[in-house]
Coordinates of C-alpha atoms in Angstrom, one line a residue:
Chain A
M1 CA 43.1 15.6 24.8
S2 CA 41.3 12.2 24.7
P3 CA 39.9 11.2 21.3
V4 CA 36.1 11.3 20.7
I5 CA 36.1 9.6 17.4
E6 CA 38.4 6.6 16.8
L7 CA 38.8 4.2 14.0
H8 CA 41.2 1.3 14.5
D9 CA 42.4 -0.6 11.5
V10 CA 38.9 -0.6 10.0
S11 CA 38.2 -2.6 6.8
R12 CA 35.0 -3.2 5.0
S13 CA 34.4 -5.3 2.0
F14 CA 31.4 -5.7 -0.3
G15 CA 32.0 -9.1 -1.8
A16 CA 35.3 -9.0 -3.6
I17 CA 35.5 -5.2 -3.3
R18 CA 37.5 -3.8 -0.4
A19 CA 35.9 -0.4 0.1
V20 CA 37.8 0.5 3.2
D21 CA 41.2 -1.1 3.8
G22 CA 42.8 -0.8 7.3
V23 CA 41.8 2.8 8.1
S24 CA 42.9 4.2 11.4
F25 CA 42.5 7.8 12.7
Q26 CA 41.3 9.7 15.7
V27 CA 39.5 13.0 16.1
S28 CA 39.8 14.8 19.4
A29 CA 37.4 17.3 21.1
G30 CA 37.7 20.7 19.5
E31 CA 39.2 19.3 16.3
V32 CA 37.7 19.4 12.8
V33 CA 39.0 16.7 10.5
G34 CA 38.2 16.7 6.8
L35 CA 38.0 13.5 4.8
L36 CA 39.0 14.1 1.2
G37 CA 39.2 11.8 -1.7
P38 CA 37.7 11.1 -5.1
N39 CA 34.3 9.4 -5.5
G40 CA 34.4 5.7 -4.6
A41 CA 37.5 6.2 -2.4
G42 CA 35.6 4.8 0.7
K43 CA 34.8 8.0 2.5
T44 CA 31.0 7.3 2.9
T45 CA 31.6 3.7 3.8
T46 CA 34.1 4.8 6.5
L47 CA 31.5 7.3 7.9
R48 CA 28.7 4.7 7.8
V49 CA 30.9 2.2 9.7
L50 CA 31.5 5.0 12.3
A51 CA 27.7 5.6 12.6
G52 CA 27.0 1.9 13.0
L53 CA 25.0 1.8 9.7
L54 CA 27.5 -0.7 8.3
A55 CA 29.4 -3.4 10.2
P56 CA 33.2 -3.4 9.6
T57 CA 34.6 -6.6 8.1
S58 CA 37.5 -6.1 10.6
G59 CA 38.7 -3.4 12.9
R60 CA 36.9 -1.2 15.5
A61 CA 35.1 2.1 15.5
V62 CA 34.7 3.9 18.8
L63 CA 32.6 7.0 19.7
H64 CA 33.3 8.8 23.0
G65 CA 34.9 5.6 24.3
V66 CA 32.1 3.3 23.3
D67 CA 32.6 0.6 20.8
V68 CA 30.2 1.1 18.0
Q69 CA 29.8 -2.6 17.2
R70 CA 29.5 -3.8 20.8
A71 CA 27.2 -1.1 22.1
P72 CA 25.7 0.6 19.0
L73 CA 22.8 2.3 20.9
E74 CA 25.1 3.8 23.5
A75 CA 27.6 4.8 20.9
R76 CA 25.0 6.6 18.8
R77 CA 23.9 8.7 21.7
H78 CA 27.3 10.5 21.3
L79 CA 26.9 11.0 17.5
G80 CA 25.3 13.7 15.4
F81 CA 25.1 12.5 11.8
L82 CA 24.1 14.5 8.7
T83 CA 24.5 13.8 5.0
A84 CA 23.8 15.6 1.8
S85 CA 20.9 13.2 1.1
T86 CA 19.4 13.5 4.6
G87 CA 15.7 14.3 4.3
L88 CA 13.1 15.6 6.7
Y89 CA 9.7 14.3 7.6
E90 CA 7.8 16.8 5.5
R91 CA 4.4 16.2 7.2
L92 CA 5.9 17.0 10.6
T93 CA 6.7 20.5 11.9
G94 CA 10.2 21.5 12.7
R95 CA 9.5 21.3 16.4
E96 CA 8.0 17.8 16.1
V97 CA 11.1 16.7 14.2
L98 CA 13.4 18.1 16.9
S99 CA 11.3 16.7 19.7
T100 CA 11.0 13.2 18.1
F101 CA 14.7 12.9 17.6
G102 CA 15.5 14.4 21.0
R103 CA 13.3 11.7 22.6
L104 CA 14.8 9.0 20.4
Q105 CA 18.2 10.1 21.7
G106 CA 16.9 9.5 25.2
L107 CA 16.5 13.1 26.4
D108 CA 14.2 13.5 29.4
E109 CA 11.3 15.9 28.9
A110 CA 12.8 18.8 30.8
T111 CA 16.1 18.5 28.9
L112 CA 14.3 18.1 25.6
V113 CA 12.3 21.3 26.1
R114 CA 15.5 23.2 27.0
R115 CA 17.5 21.7 24.1
V116 CA 14.7 22.4 21.5
D117 CA 14.6 26.0 22.7
E118 CA 18.4 26.3 22.6
V119 CA 18.6 24.8 19.1
T120 CA 15.8 27.0 17.9
Q121 CA 17.6 30.1 19.2
E122 CA 21.0 29.1 18.0
L123 CA 19.9 28.1 14.5
E124 CA 17.4 30.9 14.3
L125 CA 14.4 28.6 13.7
A126 CA 11.8 30.5 15.6
D127 CA 10.0 32.0 12.6
F128 CA 9.3 28.6 11.0
V129 CA 9.9 25.9 13.6
D130 CA 6.1 25.3 14.0
R131 CA 5.5 25.0 10.3
R132 CA 5.4 21.7 8.5
C133 CA 8.8 20.9 7.0
G134 CA 7.2 20.4 3.5
Q135 CA 6.3 24.1 3.5
L136 CA 9.8 25.3 4.2
S137 CA 12.5 26.6 1.8
S138 CA 15.6 24.4 1.2
G139 CA 17.7 26.6 3.5
Q140 CA 15.1 26.4 6.3
K141 CA 14.9 22.7 5.9
Q142 CA 18.7 22.5 6.1
R143 CA 18.7 24.3 9.4
I144 CA 16.0 22.0 10.8
S145 CA 18.2 19.1 9.7
I146 CA 21.1 20.5 11.5
G147 CA 19.0 21.0 14.6
R148 CA 17.8 17.4 14.3
A149 CA 21.5 16.2 14.2
V150 CA 22.6 18.1 17.2
V151 CA 19.5 18.3 19.4
H152 CA 21.0 15.9 21.9
D153 CA 24.2 17.9 22.0
P154 CA 26.5 15.1 20.9
P155 CA 30.3 15.2 21.5
A156 CA 30.9 13.8 18.0
I157 CA 29.5 15.2 14.8
V158 CA 29.9 13.4 11.5
L159 CA 29.0 15.1 8.2
D160 CA 29.0 13.3 4.9
E161 CA 29.4 15.8 2.1
P162 CA 26.9 18.0 3.8
T163 CA 27.1 20.9 1.4
A164 CA 27.2 18.8 -1.8
T165 CA 23.7 19.7 -3.0
L166 CA 23.3 23.1 -1.3
D167 CA 23.4 26.6 -2.5
P168 CA 26.0 29.0 -0.9
L169 CA 23.4 30.3 1.6
A170 CA 22.5 26.9 2.8
S171 CA 26.1 25.8 2.8
R172 CA 26.9 28.7 5.0
D173 CA 24.6 27.3 7.7
I174 CA 26.5 24.0 7.7
L175 CA 29.9 25.8 7.9
E176 CA 28.6 27.9 10.8
L177 CA 27.5 24.7 12.5
V178 CA 31.0 23.3 12.2
Q179 CA 32.6 26.4 13.5
R180 CA 30.2 26.6 16.5
A181 CA 30.7 22.9 17.2
R182 CA 34.5 23.3 17.1
A183 CA 34.2 26.3 19.4
R184 CA 32.2 24.3 21.9
G185 CA 34.8 21.5 21.9
K186 CA 33.0 19.0 19.7
A187 CA 34.9 16.6 17.6
V188 CA 33.9 17.0 13.9
L189 CA 34.6 14.7 11.1
F190 CA 33.3 15.6 7.6
S191 CA 33.8 14.6 4.1
T192 CA 33.7 17.1 1.3
H193 CA 34.7 17.8 -2.3
R194 CA 34.9 21.5 -1.7
M195 CA 38.5 22.3 -1.1
E196 CA 37.9 25.9 0.1
E197 CA 35.6 24.5 2.9
A198 CA 38.2 22.0 3.8
E199 CA 41.0 24.5 3.9
H200 CA 38.9 27.1 5.8
L201 CA 37.5 24.8 8.5
C202 CA 39.7 21.8 9.1
T203 CA 42.5 21.5 11.5
R204 CA 43.6 18.3 9.8
L205 CA 42.8 16.6 6.5
L206 CA 42.9 12.9 5.6
F207 CA 43.2 12.0 2.0
V208 CA 41.5 8.6 1.1
R209 CA 42.1 6.7 -2.0
G210 CA 41.2 3.0 -2.7
G211 CA 40.0 2.6 0.8
R212 CA 43.2 3.7 2.4
I213 CA 44.5 6.9 3.9
V214 CA 47.3 7.9 1.6
A215 CA 48.1 11.3 3.1
Q216 CA 47.3 13.4 6.1
G217 CA 48.1 16.7 7.7
S218 CA 47.1 20.3 7.7
A219 CA 46.1 21.9 4.3
A220 CA 49.6 23.4 4.2
E221 CA 51.2 20.1 4.9
L222 CA 49.2 18.4 2.2
R223 CA 50.2 21.1 -0.3
A224 CA 53.8 20.6 0.7
Q225 CA 53.6 16.8 0.5
S226 CA 52.2 17.0 -3.0
G227 CA 54.3 19.8 -4.2
A228 CA 51.1 21.6 -5.4
A229 CA 50.4 25.3 -4.8
T230 CA 46.7 24.8 -3.9
L231 CA 44.7 22.2 -2.0
T232 CA 42.9 21.4 -5.3
G233 CA 46.3 20.7 -6.8
A234 CA 47.1 18.5 -3.9
F235 CA 43.8 16.7 -4.3
L236 CA 44.5 16.0 -8.0
H237 CA 48.0 14.8 -7.2
F238 CA 46.8 12.3 -4.6
A239 CA 43.8 11.2 -6.6
A240 CA 46.0 10.5 -9.5
G241 CA 48.0 8.1 -7.4
G242 CA 50.7 10.5 -6.3
A243 CA 52.6 9.7 -3.1
A244 CA 52.8 11.9 0.0
Chain B
M1 CA 8.4 7.5 26.3
R2 CA 10.2 4.4 25.1
P3 CA 11.7 4.5 21.6
L4 CA 8.9 2.3 20.2
G5 CA 6.3 4.7 21.5
V6 CA 8.1 7.7 20.1
L7 CA 8.6 6.0 16.7
L8 CA 4.9 4.9 16.6
K9 CA 3.7 8.4 17.4
K10 CA 5.9 9.8 14.7
E11 CA 4.8 7.2 12.1
L12 CA 1.1 7.7 12.9
L13 CA 1.4 11.5 12.8
D14 CA 3.2 11.2 9.5
V15 CA 0.6 8.8 8.0
V16 CA -2.5 10.6 9.4
R17 CA -1.2 13.9 7.8
D18 CA -0.7 12.2 4.5
R19 CA -3.8 13.2 2.5
R20 CA -3.3 10.4 0.0
T21 CA -3.4 7.7 2.6
V22 CA -6.4 9.2 4.4
L23 CA -8.3 9.7 1.2
L24 CA -7.5 6.3 -0.2
T25 CA -8.0 4.3 3.0
L26 CA -10.6 6.2 5.0
V27 CA -12.5 8.8 3.1
L28 CA -12.9 7.0 -0.2
P29 CA -14.8 4.0 1.1
V30 CA -17.3 6.2 2.9
L31 CA -18.1 7.9 -0.3
L32 CA -17.4 5.0 -2.6
Y33 CA -20.0 2.4 -1.5
P34 CA -23.1 4.7 -1.3
G35 CA -22.0 6.4 -4.5
L36 CA -21.0 3.3 -6.4
L37 CA -23.9 1.1 -5.3
T38 CA -26.5 3.9 -5.8
A39 CA -25.1 4.6 -9.3
M40 CA -25.1 0.9 -10.1
G41 CA -28.7 0.5 -8.9
A42 CA -29.7 3.5 -10.9
I43 CA -27.9 2.3 -14.0
I44 CA -29.4 -1.2 -13.7
A45 CA -32.9 0.2 -13.1
A46 CA -32.6 2.7 -16.0
G47 CA -31.3 -0.1 -18.2
K48 CA -34.2 -2.3 -17.3
D49 CA -36.7 0.5 -17.9
R50 CA -35.1 1.4 -21.2
L51 CA -35.3 -2.2 -22.4
K52 CA -38.9 -2.6 -21.2
N53 CA -40.0 0.4 -23.2
E54 CA -38.0 -0.2 -26.3
P55 CA -40.0 -1.2 -29.4
L56 CA -38.8 -4.6 -30.6
V57 CA -39.4 -6.4 -33.9
V58 CA -39.7 -10.1 -33.8
A59 CA -39.5 -12.1 -37.0
V60 CA -42.1 -14.7 -37.6
T61 CA -40.9 -17.2 -40.2
T62 CA -43.9 -19.2 -41.2
P63 CA -47.7 -18.9 -41.4
D64 CA -47.9 -21.7 -38.8
A65 CA -45.8 -19.7 -36.3
Q66 CA -48.0 -16.6 -37.0
A67 CA -51.1 -18.7 -36.5
L68 CA -49.9 -19.9 -33.1
L69 CA -49.1 -16.3 -32.0
D70 CA -52.3 -14.8 -33.4
G71 CA -54.4 -16.4 -30.7
Q72 CA -52.6 -14.4 -28.0
P73 CA -52.3 -10.6 -27.3
T74 CA -49.1 -9.1 -28.7
P75 CA -46.8 -7.9 -25.9
P76 CA -46.5 -4.2 -25.5
R77 CA -44.1 -2.4 -27.8
T78 CA -43.6 -5.6 -29.8
S79 CA -44.4 -6.1 -33.4
W80 CA -44.3 -9.2 -35.6
Q81 CA -42.6 -9.2 -39.0
R82 CA -43.1 -12.0 -41.5
T83 CA -39.6 -12.9 -42.7
P84 CA -38.1 -16.2 -44.0
R85 CA -35.8 -17.9 -41.5
A86 CA -32.6 -17.5 -43.4
E87 CA -33.2 -13.8 -43.9
A88 CA -34.4 -13.4 -40.3
E89 CA -31.2 -14.9 -38.9
A90 CA -29.1 -12.4 -40.9
L91 CA -31.3 -9.6 -39.6
L92 CA -30.9 -10.9 -36.0
R93 CA -27.1 -11.0 -36.4
D94 CA -27.2 -7.4 -37.6
Q95 CA -29.4 -6.4 -34.7
K96 CA -32.2 -5.3 -37.1
I97 CA -34.6 -7.6 -35.3
A98 CA -34.6 -8.8 -31.7
A99 CA -35.7 -12.5 -32.0
I100 CA -37.2 -15.1 -34.4
V101 CA -40.2 -17.3 -33.8
D102 CA -40.0 -20.4 -36.1
A103 CA -42.5 -23.2 -36.4
P104 CA -42.6 -25.8 -39.2
E105 CA -45.4 -26.2 -41.6
G106 CA -48.3 -28.1 -39.9
A107 CA -47.4 -27.0 -36.4
A108 CA -50.6 -25.1 -35.8
Q109 CA -52.6 -28.1 -37.1
A110 CA -50.6 -30.5 -34.8
V111 CA -51.7 -28.4 -31.8
A112 CA -55.2 -28.4 -33.0
D113 CA -55.0 -32.2 -33.5
E114 CA -53.8 -32.7 -30.0
R115 CA -50.3 -33.6 -31.1
Q116 CA -47.1 -31.8 -30.1
A117 CA -45.6 -29.0 -32.2
T118 CA -42.1 -27.6 -31.7
V119 CA -41.8 -23.8 -31.7
T120 CA -38.3 -22.5 -31.9
V121 CA -37.3 -19.1 -30.6
L122 CA -34.0 -17.9 -31.9
Y123 CA -32.2 -15.2 -29.9
T124 CA -28.7 -14.2 -29.0
R125 CA -27.2 -13.5 -25.6
R126 CA -24.9 -11.0 -27.2
F127 CA -27.6 -8.3 -27.3
D128 CA -29.7 -7.2 -24.3
R129 CA -32.6 -6.4 -26.7
S130 CA -32.7 -10.0 -27.9
M131 CA -32.8 -11.2 -24.2
E132 CA -35.6 -8.8 -23.6
A133 CA -37.5 -10.2 -26.7
L134 CA -37.1 -13.7 -25.3
D135 CA -38.6 -12.5 -22.0
R136 CA -41.5 -11.0 -23.9
L137 CA -42.1 -14.1 -26.0
R138 CA -41.9 -16.6 -23.2
P139 CA -45.3 -15.8 -21.6
V140 CA -46.9 -15.6 -25.0
L141 CA -45.8 -19.1 -25.9
E142 CA -46.6 -20.4 -22.4
A143 CA -50.1 -18.9 -22.9
V144 CA -50.4 -20.8 -26.2
N145 CA -49.4 -24.0 -24.5
T146 CA -51.7 -23.4 -21.5
R147 CA -54.7 -22.6 -23.8
A148 CA -54.2 -25.7 -25.9
L149 CA -53.8 -27.9 -22.8
T150 CA -56.9 -26.4 -21.2
L151 CA -58.9 -27.2 -24.3
R152 CA -57.6 -30.7 -24.3
L153 CA -58.4 -31.2 -20.6
E154 CA -61.9 -29.7 -21.0
A155 CA -62.6 -32.0 -23.9
R156 CA -61.9 -34.9 -21.6
Q157 CA -63.5 -33.3 -18.6
L158 CA -60.3 -33.4 -16.7
D159 CA -59.1 -31.1 -13.9
P160 CA -56.1 -28.8 -14.8
A161 CA -54.2 -30.6 -11.9
F162 CA -54.3 -33.7 -14.0
A163 CA -51.6 -32.3 -16.3
A164 CA -49.4 -31.3 -13.4
P165 CA -49.4 -34.1 -10.8
V166 CA -46.5 -32.4 -8.9
K167 CA -46.3 -28.7 -8.5
L168 CA -42.8 -27.5 -7.6
E169 CA -42.5 -24.7 -5.1
A170 CA -38.9 -23.8 -4.3
V171 CA -38.6 -21.7 -1.1
D172 CA -35.3 -20.3 0.1
L173 CA -35.6 -20.5 3.8
D174 CA -33.1 -17.7 4.5
F175 CA -33.0 -15.3 1.7
Q176 CA -36.5 -15.3 0.3
K177 CA -37.2 -11.8 1.5
D178 CA -33.8 -10.3 2.3
L179 CA -31.0 -10.7 -0.3
G180 CA -28.6 -8.6 1.8
P181 CA -26.7 -11.5 3.4
L182 CA -26.5 -13.3 0.1
I183 CA -25.1 -10.3 -1.7
A184 CA -22.8 -9.5 1.2
S185 CA -21.4 -13.1 1.3
R186 CA -20.3 -12.5 -2.4
L187 CA -19.1 -9.0 -2.0
L188 CA -17.5 -8.8 1.4
P189 CA -14.7 -11.4 1.1
V190 CA -13.4 -9.7 -2.0
V191 CA -13.9 -6.1 -0.9
L192 CA -12.6 -6.6 2.6
L193 CA -9.4 -8.4 1.4
M194 CA -8.9 -5.8 -1.3
M195 CA -9.2 -3.0 1.3
L196 CA -6.9 -4.8 3.7
F197 CA -4.3 -4.8 0.9
I198 CA -5.0 -1.3 -0.3
G199 CA -4.9 -0.1 3.4
A200 CA -1.6 -1.7 3.9
L201 CA 0.2 -1.3 0.6
Y202 CA 0.3 2.4 0.3
P203 CA 1.6 3.2 3.8
A204 CA 4.0 0.3 3.6
V205 CA 5.6 1.7 0.5
D206 CA 5.5 5.2 1.9
L207 CA 7.1 4.2 5.2
T208 CA 9.9 2.2 3.6
A209 CA 10.8 2.9 0.0
G210 CA 9.4 6.4 0.3
E211 CA 11.5 7.1 3.4
K212 CA 14.6 5.8 1.6
E213 CA 13.9 8.0 -1.3
R214 CA 13.3 11.0 0.9
G215 CA 16.5 10.3 2.9
T216 CA 14.7 10.1 6.2
L217 CA 15.2 6.5 7.0
E218 CA 18.9 7.0 7.7
T219 CA 18.1 9.7 10.3
L220 CA 16.2 7.0 12.3
L221 CA 18.9 4.4 11.9
V222 CA 21.6 6.6 13.3
C223 CA 19.5 7.1 16.4
P224 CA 20.0 4.9 19.5
V225 CA 17.1 2.6 18.4
R226 CA 17.2 -0.9 17.2
P227 CA 16.3 -1.5 13.6
V228 CA 13.6 -3.9 14.8
Q229 CA 12.0 -1.1 16.8
V230 CA 11.9 1.1 13.7
M231 CA 10.4 -1.8 11.9
A232 CA 7.9 -2.6 14.7
A233 CA 6.6 1.0 14.7
K234 CA 6.2 0.9 10.9
Y235 CA 4.5 -2.5 11.1
L236 CA 2.1 -1.4 13.8
T237 CA 1.3 1.8 11.8
V238 CA 0.6 -0.1 8.6
A239 CA -1.5 -2.7 10.5
L240 CA -3.5 0.0 12.2
V241 CA -4.2 1.8 8.9
S242 CA -5.1 -1.5 7.3
V243 CA -7.5 -2.5 10.1
A244 CA -9.0 1.0 10.2
S245 CA -9.5 0.9 6.4
T246 CA -11.1 -2.5 6.6
L247 CA -13.5 -1.4 9.4
V248 CA -14.4 1.8 7.7
N249 CA -15.1 -0.3 4.5
L250 CA -17.2 -2.7 6.5
A251 CA -19.2 0.1 8.2
A252 CA -19.6 2.0 4.9
M253 CA -20.9 -1.1 3.2
A254 CA -23.3 -2.0 6.1
G255 CA -24.4 1.6 6.1
T256 CA -25.1 1.6 2.4
F257 CA -27.1 -1.6 2.6
G258 CA -28.8 -0.5 5.8
A259 CA -30.0 2.6 4.0
G260 CA -32.3 0.4 2.1
L261 CA -30.5 0.4 -1.2
S262 CA -32.0 -2.1 -3.5
L263 CA -30.2 -3.8 -6.3
A264 CA -32.6 -6.7 -6.6
G265 CA -35.8 -4.8 -7.4
P266 CA -38.8 -4.1 -5.2
A267 CA -39.6 -7.8 -4.7
A268 CA -36.7 -8.3 -2.3
S269 CA -34.9 -6.0 0.1
T270 CA -31.2 -5.8 0.6
S271 CA -30.2 -5.1 4.2
M272 CA -27.0 -6.0 6.0
R273 CA -27.1 -6.2 9.8
F274 CA -24.5 -8.2 11.6
S275 CA -24.9 -9.6 15.1
V276 CA -22.1 -9.0 17.6
A277 CA -21.1 -12.7 17.1
Q278 CA -20.8 -12.2 13.4
V279 CA -18.7 -9.1 13.8
A280 CA -16.5 -10.8 16.4
V281 CA -15.9 -13.8 14.0
M282 CA -14.9 -11.4 11.2
L283 CA -12.6 -9.4 13.4
A284 CA -11.0 -12.6 14.7
C285 CA -9.7 -13.3 11.2
L286 CA -9.5 -9.8 9.8
V287 CA -7.1 -8.4 12.5
P288 CA -4.6 -11.3 12.1
A289 CA -5.0 -10.9 8.3
A290 CA -4.2 -7.2 8.6
L291 CA -1.0 -8.2 10.5
L292 CA -0.1 -10.8 7.8
V293 CA -0.8 -8.4 4.9
S294 CA 1.2 -5.6 6.7
G295 CA 4.2 -7.9 7.3
V296 CA 4.3 -9.0 3.7
S297 CA 3.7 -5.5 2.4
L298 CA 6.5 -4.1 4.5
A299 CA 9.0 -6.9 3.6
V300 CA 8.3 -6.5 -0.1
A301 CA 8.2 -2.7 -0.1
S302 CA 11.6 -2.7 1.8
M303 CA 13.2 -4.2 -1.3
A304 CA 12.4 -1.1 -3.4
R305 CA 14.7 1.9 -3.8
S306 CA 12.0 4.4 -4.5
F307 CA 8.3 5.0 -4.0
K308 CA 7.6 4.3 -7.7
E309 CA 9.6 1.1 -7.6
G310 CA 7.7 0.1 -4.4
Q311 CA 4.4 0.6 -6.2
S312 CA 5.5 -1.6 -9.0
L313 CA 6.5 -4.3 -6.6
M314 CA 3.1 -4.1 -4.9
T315 CA 1.1 -4.8 -8.0
P316 CA 1.9 -8.6 -8.1
V317 CA 1.4 -8.7 -4.3
L318 CA -2.1 -7.3 -4.7
L319 CA -2.9 -9.7 -7.5
V320 CA -1.6 -12.7 -5.6
G321 CA -3.4 -11.5 -2.5
L322 CA -6.7 -11.1 -4.2
A323 CA -6.7 -14.5 -5.9
P324 CA -7.8 -16.3 -2.7
A325 CA -10.7 -13.9 -2.4
L326 CA -11.9 -14.6 -5.9
L327 CA -11.3 -18.3 -5.4
S328 CA -13.6 -18.2 -2.4
Q329 CA -16.5 -17.4 -4.7
M330 CA -16.0 -20.5 -6.8
P331 CA -18.8 -23.1 -6.4
G332 CA -18.0 -25.9 -4.0
I333 CA -15.2 -24.1 -2.1
E334 CA -16.1 -23.8 1.5
L335 CA -14.4 -23.4 4.9
T336 CA -13.1 -26.9 5.9
W337 CA -10.2 -28.1 8.0
G338 CA -8.1 -28.1 4.9
T339 CA -9.0 -24.6 3.5
A340 CA -8.9 -23.2 7.0
L341 CA -5.1 -23.5 6.7
V342 CA -4.7 -21.8 3.3
P343 CA -3.6 -18.2 3.9
L344 CA -6.2 -15.5 2.9
L345 CA -8.4 -18.1 1.3
N346 CA -9.3 -19.1 4.9
V347 CA -10.1 -15.4 5.7
A348 CA -12.3 -15.0 2.7
L349 CA -14.2 -18.2 3.4
L350 CA -14.6 -17.3 7.0
V351 CA -16.0 -13.9 6.2
K352 CA -18.4 -15.6 3.8
A353 CA -19.4 -18.1 6.4
A354 CA -19.8 -15.5 9.1
V355 CA -22.1 -13.4 6.9
L356 CA -24.2 -16.5 6.0
G357 CA -24.2 -17.5 9.7
T358 CA -22.5 -20.9 9.0
A359 CA -19.2 -20.3 10.7
S360 CA -18.4 -23.0 13.3
G361 CA -16.4 -22.3 16.4
P362 CA -13.5 -24.7 15.9
L363 CA -13.0 -23.6 12.3
V364 CA -13.0 -19.9 13.4
V365 CA -10.2 -20.8 15.9
V366 CA -8.2 -22.8 13.4
T367 CA -8.5 -20.0 10.8
A368 CA -7.6 -17.2 13.2
G369 CA -4.8 -19.3 14.6
S370 CA -3.3 -20.2 11.3
V371 CA -3.5 -16.6 10.0
L372 CA -1.8 -15.5 13.1
L373 CA 1.0 -18.0 12.6
Y374 CA 1.4 -16.7 9.0
A375 CA 1.4 -13.2 10.3
V376 CA 4.3 -14.1 12.7
G377 CA 6.2 -15.5 9.7
A378 CA 5.5 -12.3 7.7
L379 CA 6.7 -10.2 10.7
K380 CA 9.9 -12.2 10.9
W381 CA 10.4 -11.7 7.2
A382 CA 9.9 -7.9 7.5
A383 CA 12.2 -7.8 10.6
S384 CA 15.0 -9.6 8.7
T385 CA 14.8 -7.1 5.8
F386 CA 15.1 -4.2 8.3
D387 CA 18.1 -5.8 9.9
S388 CA 19.9 -6.2 6.7
E389 CA 22.4 -3.7 5.2
V390 CA 20.8 -4.4 1.8
F391 CA 17.6 -2.8 3.0
R392 CA 19.3 0.3 4.3
F393 CA 21.5 1.0 1.3
R394 CA 19.8 -0.6 -1.7

């Protein structure tokens, strides 16, 4: 299966600090890849390079066959991006948010109407989609945010610690999004500190430390490589500098 | 709809639904001017009335001073109190009396002998009551002078005009009856520039630092839109709010004056009616000025991480921005080829000139053109901040 998300030897420095150091990996359609690692390991920088928010110092990021640096606008049409700190325009209604971002993604009006209806139905937004986002509960806001990220039905979905600040109910919406996306053949890449999420959802895990991928494989493979009984144990092993 | 149109619609919707922005930039001026100026007028009038009706004690230091005053009717609610000068000065400093009339021994006789006497009135500007006392004493002493002069002229069978060969009559050709344009030329440059800034600062901070803080900016930047388009939409929104705020202020002020509000008393009216040409001249500089202020505000606000930090950064911007407006009120500073190139000072001076009807065509063009050039510079500055990673992730 052809890869939807590709990073080729990507590095990114901030002054003397090398936040990402020669990272390469691919995520194919229908695959969910988890990015694990301690704080400051370079996960967020990697995802921001992928989203075109940061330029790589060297290397190449590709989304659905489109080079992110060379054709950033075209590449972003293939991307749904959501982070824990993602906010909503609180003075806009949920429907206005979905419509605005659908239009920004280049959807024509007929497709936009259809997609807003589909997302509303799929994420069960109907009861509150016409209320201003500032009046919604955090769980309802989270679902609108998810809708915002996928309204254009992108083949690649990138989530940066999406459940970090959420309660279990709101986290469940994110996890369901990942499962649905996987079932529909999307390529999903997400970073997380929650080992149970990673183990439950991901087909493959990448462990990042010091800007490099130091271990990769399924949860079982990472456990075996580290000699730990649990994924948390494997996390602690690799974070402490242990080898694969 | 192209991305810029979508973004602009989103920004305008967001701003128009922001109660604080609407209140601060559009509603407040409509209520502020009538309320503020009516209150000011009422307070000034009440203060004047209070002073006029207040009983005042004036110290008279010597029998000669008393003798000079005795020939004239005592002003209403005023009483004389014989007090030695040294003691009277202490009482004046303690506000126990309102003023002192002092004349040396022999002053009354000097007047009678057709010589000149010096009468000193001691007062202090620190107290309104003392200023009122001076106002009450002045006609009394002028009457003493006039009476003595009349007696001297009559004794020599001379006409009163003999003592005043030249009678000065100062006539203000433009503002004798209507003080509106004069007051407006003082108020408008300051108020309009202030409102340009206030109209721009709040939305600029909200749409940049506020968006960063709320985590919404990133959602725009991961869309297939160029950062410069995101910036352009924000820029146009801030400029529109700024221009709207300025126009509302202008209309509110004109409406307030037009309603016949009088701050100058019944002797003169204060109206403010602008011709189409005057409005066109003001708009010719205010619209580019709004673009300039919006660009600067956006660029500076982009440096902030949070709304609060953005507001802190805007305080010096506001102070620096208002300095030219205040400078325009200094004596001798007018719109010239040189000042027409000084950003914002040129706008303030052109507004002043437009109100007074002294704006010349070439200077209007130079002013509007130079402000437009500065606005382009500010726009480039704002665009460069949006295009930088520092802006996105600071």
